Amino acid sequence: MPSYRYTRAPLDAWSLPVSASSLTHFPRQAPVASSAPLLTAFSRSADPQAVASELATALGHDDLAFVLFFCSAEYPLDQLGEAMQQAFVGVPMAGCTTAGEITPQGYGRGCVVAIGLDRRHFAVSLSLVEDLDGFDLIRAQQLVDDLLDECRGHAMAPVGENSFALTLLDGLSSSEEQVLATLDAALGRIPSFGGSAGDDNRLAHTHVYSNGRFRSSAAVVVMINTALPFEVFTTHHLRPQSAKLVVTRADREGRRVLELNAAPAAEEYARLVGLEVAELDASVFARYPLAVRIGDAHYVRSIQRVNADGSLSFYCAVENGIVLTAMQPAPILEDLEAVLGRLHDTLGEPVLVIGCDCFLRRLELEALGAVDAASRLLARSRVVGFNTYGEQHHGMHVNQTFTGVAIGSRPRTG
């Protein structure tokens, strides 16, 4: 179940600056107070230099400790990476490409959204993992130890109880399960979340950003320590049904299922949902997901595509013998509003919610004509983030969830 913990933020204590290129329909906001623990901004400009300049103007100040950003894969990434490096000289940065952005005004496309953390409220360290296949427990433990040691030098609070990890992974690497499980073992009780990079639904090339450039087949791990209250959470709107499909033949390395219930996988799935194989596409996969049951919880294994040989490619790991449960979506907006409503009713307004929202959820909202309503809800709830090719929560790689961290405004006491 999702869980949350943070305190009420005074409504006049902070604001979200809007970059110059995003002012077409919204009035310019007043300058942000220097005491704000974090700032957000976004740019719709198509020019990388203009993007970086606008973000630097909105986020830059003497106590800027770290910048996290999410960008459309439509940008010339080499140029954007260089422009960001020049605009934020000496400031550590991490980011990734997306399957859509969540801006301070709600869902966006073809833009860049960024978050700036203040060193007076956050200690941040980050590490790049380039050899995903070789990321074993020894390497993971050394990485975590190094990140925590770096945070301790500027810690706002004891690192063991007041830190969380953010992971950004190449969304087409097929290494998420192994990397996340290994990292989670090394993190111990430190909570973690994150998302897999996207490429605007092209399923061709996804990238993470670190040390001035974008990279494929890599991951970025960010450790964040703060005295502000926070809670890592996850939720989804999918409910289990009675129908089951057994994976009877799979290509584990390729995340492909060749047979379900001893029949060609695409044919058997199409039979389950009452369609022809030729009708199967991303919108169908979003409406009729499958999940693996572990204990009392169901973890979605979303289908990526139908292959020419009749097999199904998945976004998450699959293997022979697993039982896939048919899932039925509940009303997605009602579920999202209930989750964010519980946040408000129980804990008050957050300073920010960093959200990793599966792109299949967005496809569902688009099919329902509910994107504008969802955008208004996300904006009211101060959610900023991106649409992913998979979400990460406490070492698990999952699909079709809304996963993230909520950050409060008042330091913990006691």
XYZ file of C-alpha atoms in Angstrom:
414
model
C 0.000 0.000 0.000
C 1.230 3.565 -0.586
C 2.506 5.448 2.440
C 3.241 9.109 3.016
C 4.641 11.335 5.739
C 5.261 15.053 5.630
C 4.073 18.311 7.191
C 2.021 21.184 5.859
C 3.889 23.762 3.789
C 2.880 27.422 4.294
C 1.284 28.474 1.022
C 3.159 31.799 0.957
C 6.563 30.314 1.753
C 7.510 29.305 -1.774
C 6.454 29.366 -5.401
C 7.274 27.598 -8.633
C 8.989 29.882 -11.170
C 7.860 29.508 -14.756
C 10.449 29.876 -17.516
C 10.044 32.534 -20.180
C 9.052 30.079 -22.893
C 6.208 28.667 -20.810
C 4.339 31.946 -20.243
C 1.957 31.783 -23.190
C -1.135 31.063 -21.081
C 0.063 31.804 -17.564
C 1.000 35.121 -15.877
C 4.549 35.688 -14.679
C 4.997 34.696 -11.040
C 6.743 36.740 -8.402
C 10.429 35.987 -7.710
C 10.965 33.006 -5.491
C 12.137 33.641 -1.947
C 15.757 32.657 -1.371
C 14.675 30.531 1.598
C 12.788 28.036 -0.601
C 14.241 24.531 -0.126
C 13.790 23.731 -3.813
C 12.668 25.376 -7.029
C 11.130 24.028 -10.212
C 11.013 25.333 -13.769
C 10.427 24.138 -17.304
C 11.043 25.277 -20.855
C 9.228 24.572 -24.098
C 11.944 26.155 -26.235
C 13.296 23.966 -29.025
C 16.761 25.529 -28.797
C 19.070 23.790 -26.262
C 20.907 27.018 -25.433
C 17.629 28.807 -24.747
C 16.427 25.898 -22.598
C 19.554 25.920 -20.466
C 19.501 29.702 -20.130
C 15.861 29.783 -19.058
C 16.339 27.017 -16.507
C 19.487 28.638 -15.105
C 17.669 31.953 -14.740
C 14.796 30.298 -12.898
C 16.818 27.959 -10.678
C 20.185 29.638 -10.227
C 21.218 31.054 -6.848
C 24.259 30.972 -4.591
C 23.086 27.944 -2.604
C 22.067 25.726 -5.515
C 23.365 22.243 -4.638
C 21.968 20.006 -7.372
C 19.790 20.034 -10.486
C 17.575 17.124 -11.540
C 15.970 17.346 -14.973
C 13.826 15.328 -17.359
C 13.746 16.049 -21.083
C 12.071 14.991 -24.289
C 14.185 12.747 -26.521
C 13.312 15.098 -29.390
C 16.155 17.412 -28.377
C 19.644 17.136 -29.911
C 21.005 15.540 -26.763
C 24.691 16.314 -27.273
C 23.874 19.989 -27.634
C 21.474 19.996 -24.705
C 23.963 18.222 -22.437
C 26.696 20.709 -23.266
C 24.360 23.684 -22.844
C 23.205 22.471 -19.421
C 26.797 21.965 -18.321
C 27.714 25.496 -19.349
C 24.619 27.039 -17.756
C 25.137 25.327 -14.379
C 28.913 25.500 -13.986
C 30.083 23.558 -10.942
C 26.590 22.306 -10.044
C 26.114 18.494 -10.029
C 23.304 17.372 -12.336
C 21.450 14.196 -13.233
C 18.596 13.523 -15.599
C 17.125 11.334 -18.319
C 15.049 11.315 -21.463
C 11.335 10.716 -21.103
C 8.138 9.370 -22.602
C 6.506 12.657 -21.586
C 7.134 15.263 -18.900
C 5.231 16.358 -15.781
C 5.718 20.096 -15.442
C 4.489 22.473 -12.698
C 1.465 22.977 -14.967
C 0.771 19.263 -15.501
C 1.562 16.915 -18.380
C 3.854 18.244 -21.094
C 5.503 17.002 -24.277
C 8.620 18.134 -26.086
C 9.958 20.143 -23.151
C 12.462 20.059 -20.290
C 11.454 20.198 -16.625
C 13.998 20.746 -13.854
C 14.252 20.811 -10.067
C 16.891 22.737 -8.135
C 17.779 21.654 -4.567
C 19.148 24.122 -2.009
C 22.320 23.093 -0.139
C 20.883 24.569 3.080
C 18.216 21.832 3.023
C 19.755 18.987 1.014
C 23.046 17.114 0.860
C 23.327 15.335 -2.493
C 25.780 12.824 -3.931
C 25.548 10.902 -7.180
C 27.272 8.121 -9.068
C 27.193 6.817 -12.632
C 26.968 3.068 -13.323
C 28.142 2.264 -16.853
C 28.673 -1.505 -16.592
C 25.144 -2.647 -15.802
C 25.838 -6.318 -16.458
C 28.813 -6.270 -14.089
C 27.015 -4.454 -11.282
C 27.358 -7.003 -8.489
C 26.865 -6.692 -4.734
C 30.485 -5.718 -4.087
C 30.258 -2.834 -6.545
C 26.835 -1.846 -5.212
C 28.029 -1.768 -1.619
C 31.053 0.352 -2.541
C 28.825 2.736 -4.486
C 26.382 3.138 -1.588
C 29.205 3.578 0.944
C 30.816 6.264 -1.217
C 27.516 8.104 -1.673
C 26.772 8.057 2.053
C 30.291 9.157 2.941
C 29.967 12.117 0.615
C 26.584 13.041 2.067
C 27.935 12.844 5.615
C 30.310 15.698 4.880
C 27.342 18.032 4.373
C 24.555 16.070 6.059
C 21.429 17.896 7.173
C 20.472 14.968 9.452
C 21.729 11.437 10.266
C 22.131 9.745 6.890
C 20.671 6.367 7.840
C 17.269 7.725 8.830
C 17.024 10.836 6.672
C 18.182 9.821 3.207
C 16.607 8.332 0.105
C 17.998 7.132 -3.207
C 16.778 8.025 -6.689
C 17.678 5.745 -9.597
C 17.436 6.617 -13.286
C 18.087 3.741 -15.711
C 18.292 3.239 -19.440
C 14.739 2.074 -20.140
C 15.762 -0.296 -22.933
C 18.735 -1.919 -21.210
C 16.848 -5.004 -19.912
C 19.057 -4.771 -16.799
C 16.669 -3.106 -14.371
C 15.786 -6.153 -12.265
C 19.370 -7.214 -11.628
C 20.663 -3.687 -10.977
C 17.790 -2.717 -8.681
C 17.796 -5.905 -6.625
C 21.557 -5.612 -6.118
C 21.358 -1.936 -5.231
C 18.483 -2.515 -2.814
C 20.504 -5.133 -0.944
C 23.310 -2.606 -0.515
C 20.964 0.226 0.509
C 19.474 -1.740 3.399
C 16.832 0.377 5.122
C 17.401 3.451 2.938
C 14.287 3.810 0.733
C 14.665 4.078 -3.023
C 12.556 4.928 -6.046
C 13.085 5.956 -9.635
C 12.171 5.523 -13.250
C 13.405 4.071 -16.520
C 14.254 6.603 -19.219
C 11.947 6.855 -22.238
C 12.186 8.171 -25.785
C 8.753 9.629 -26.547
C 7.297 6.156 -27.145
C 9.675 5.310 -30.018
C 11.269 2.356 -28.150
C 14.561 2.962 -29.940
C 17.118 4.894 -27.838
C 16.849 5.986 -24.192
C 19.443 7.938 -22.217
C 20.444 8.998 -18.720
C 22.486 12.139 -18.047
C 25.542 12.507 -15.839
C 28.887 14.312 -15.923
C 27.894 16.579 -18.755
C 26.533 14.110 -21.280
C 23.781 11.647 -22.108
C 24.563 7.915 -22.069
C 22.862 4.661 -22.973
C 23.265 1.313 -21.179
C 23.879 3.196 -17.936
C 22.265 4.222 -14.672
C 22.559 7.186 -12.331
C 22.128 6.740 -8.588
C 21.445 9.881 -6.532
C 21.580 9.909 -2.726
C 19.659 12.748 -1.084
C 19.889 13.583 2.624
C 17.590 16.134 4.233
C 16.117 17.167 7.553
C 12.820 17.809 5.770
C 10.196 15.086 6.122
C 9.770 12.836 3.101
C 8.145 9.582 2.097
C 8.799 7.267 -0.823
C 5.543 5.783 -2.165
C 3.942 3.838 -4.998
C 0.381 3.221 -6.126
C -1.582 1.824 -9.060
C -5.231 1.587 -10.077
C -5.247 -2.027 -11.330
C -7.355 -4.793 -9.803
C -6.810 -8.568 -10.263
C -9.276 -10.667 -12.245
C -9.815 -14.424 -12.253
C -8.196 -15.164 -15.635
C -4.647 -16.570 -15.571
C -1.987 -17.117 -18.212
C 0.973 -19.422 -17.593
C 4.254 -18.640 -19.357
C 5.113 -21.984 -20.959
C 7.963 -20.795 -23.158
C 10.076 -17.672 -22.672
C 13.289 -15.987 -23.720
C 14.349 -14.627 -20.337
C 17.298 -12.593 -21.604
C 15.223 -10.918 -24.286
C 12.150 -10.425 -22.050
C 10.054 -12.260 -24.647
C 7.212 -14.687 -24.047
C 6.813 -17.127 -26.916
C 3.976 -19.237 -25.489
C 1.180 -18.648 -23.011
C -0.831 -21.684 -21.882
C 1.153 -23.705 -24.476
C -0.243 -21.549 -27.309
C 1.430 -18.754 -29.315
C 1.705 -15.856 -26.890
C 0.132 -13.101 -28.984
C -2.775 -15.321 -30.010
C -3.500 -16.397 -26.433
C -3.333 -12.840 -25.113
C -5.583 -11.608 -27.939
C -8.066 -14.359 -27.089
C -8.057 -13.248 -23.461
C -8.886 -9.634 -24.308
C -11.329 -10.496 -27.104
C -9.389 -8.936 -29.991
C -7.506 -10.009 -33.099
C -3.701 -10.109 -32.962
C -3.583 -7.331 -35.577
C -5.497 -5.064 -33.167
C -2.959 -5.351 -30.351
C -1.105 -2.108 -29.682
C 0.141 0.032 -26.778
C -3.333 1.318 -25.947
C -4.636 -2.261 -25.643
C -1.700 -3.258 -23.453
C -2.434 -0.247 -21.222
C -6.094 -1.239 -20.826
C -5.500 -4.965 -20.330
C -2.280 -5.432 -18.330
C -0.923 -8.629 -16.796
C 0.679 -9.005 -13.377
C 2.697 -11.399 -11.241
C 1.414 -12.051 -7.734
C 4.049 -11.966 -4.983
C 2.543 -12.474 -1.547
C -0.607 -10.383 -1.375
C 0.545 -7.835 -3.961
C 0.351 -7.840 -7.742
C 3.242 -6.425 -9.760
C 2.407 -5.479 -13.329
C 4.420 -6.948 -16.199
C 3.476 -4.665 -19.076
C 3.631 -5.821 -22.682
C 5.837 -3.729 -24.937
C 4.971 -5.050 -28.402
C 3.913 -7.971 -30.574
C 6.798 -9.466 -32.567
C 6.696 -10.871 -36.089
C 7.036 -14.441 -34.774
C 3.916 -14.074 -32.592
C 5.827 -13.606 -29.359
C 5.279 -10.756 -26.898
C 8.054 -8.494 -25.642
C 7.683 -7.190 -22.074
C 9.070 -4.184 -20.199
C 9.877 -6.324 -17.141
C 11.514 -9.695 -16.579
C 9.585 -12.827 -17.596
C 10.530 -16.489 -17.349
C 9.147 -19.981 -17.795
C 6.540 -21.080 -15.298
C 5.373 -17.731 -13.968
C 1.623 -17.207 -13.711
C 0.316 -13.940 -15.098
C -2.951 -12.602 -13.721
C -5.261 -10.511 -15.893
C -5.734 -7.047 -14.377
C -8.639 -4.671 -14.792
C -8.141 -0.908 -14.441
C -10.233 0.907 -11.872
C -11.048 4.571 -12.691
C -7.548 6.051 -12.925
C -8.423 9.632 -11.998
C -10.424 8.551 -8.973
C -7.504 6.473 -7.748
C -4.992 9.290 -8.334
C -7.231 11.838 -6.632
C -7.744 9.520 -3.663
C -3.989 9.014 -3.251
C -3.178 12.703 -3.493
C -6.211 13.530 -1.348
C -4.960 11.284 1.437
C -1.656 13.119 1.206
C -3.356 16.449 1.734
C -5.827 15.335 4.408
C -3.319 13.441 6.520
C -0.099 15.359 6.049
C -0.824 18.744 4.521
C 0.582 20.385 1.406
C 3.940 19.054 0.185
C 6.758 21.295 -0.992
C 7.066 18.954 -3.964
C 6.224 15.458 -5.166
C 8.779 14.013 -7.601
C 6.714 11.598 -9.661
C 7.678 8.695 -11.936
C 4.503 7.952 -13.868
C 4.344 5.028 -16.300
C 3.767 6.149 -19.886
C 1.032 3.500 -20.199
C -0.958 5.372 -17.561
C -0.662 8.478 -19.696
C -1.797 6.543 -22.775
C -4.830 5.423 -20.798
C -5.590 9.013 -19.784
C -5.250 10.130 -23.401
C -7.648 7.394 -24.535
C -10.127 8.518 -21.883
C -9.792 12.197 -22.812
C -8.719 12.880 -19.224
C -5.232 14.376 -19.657
C -6.339 17.936 -18.860
C -8.145 16.840 -15.706
C -5.115 14.813 -14.622
C -2.842 17.783 -15.317
C -4.910 20.040 -13.103
C -4.788 17.474 -10.318
C -1.018 16.995 -10.630
C -0.417 20.753 -10.680
C -2.561 21.327 -7.587
C -0.663 18.577 -5.813
C 2.740 20.017 -6.794
C 3.884 16.988 -8.765
C 6.872 17.344 -11.099
C 8.542 14.441 -12.904
C 8.292 12.326 -16.038
C 6.563 9.461 -17.834
C 8.692 6.332 -17.666
C 9.269 2.995 -19.379
C 9.157 1.390 -15.925
C 9.174 2.456 -12.299
C 11.426 1.448 -9.432
C 10.371 1.026 -5.822
C 12.471 -0.523 -3.048
C 14.428 -2.709 -5.459
C 11.430 -3.774 -7.548
C 11.039 -2.971 -11.240
C 7.336 -2.417 -11.918
C 5.024 -1.030 -14.589
C 1.852 1.059 -14.735
C 2.406 2.686 -11.354
C 2.680 6.227 -10.069
C 5.804 6.110 -7.895
C 7.824 8.867 -6.253
C 8.843 10.803 -3.198
C 6.860 13.474 -1.366
C 8.930 16.162 0.376
C 7.552 18.311 3.193
C 8.493 21.797 4.297
C 9.417 21.689 7.987
C 12.467 19.914 9.402
C 11.841 16.791 11.449
C 12.072 17.160 15.182
C 13.015 14.600 17.797
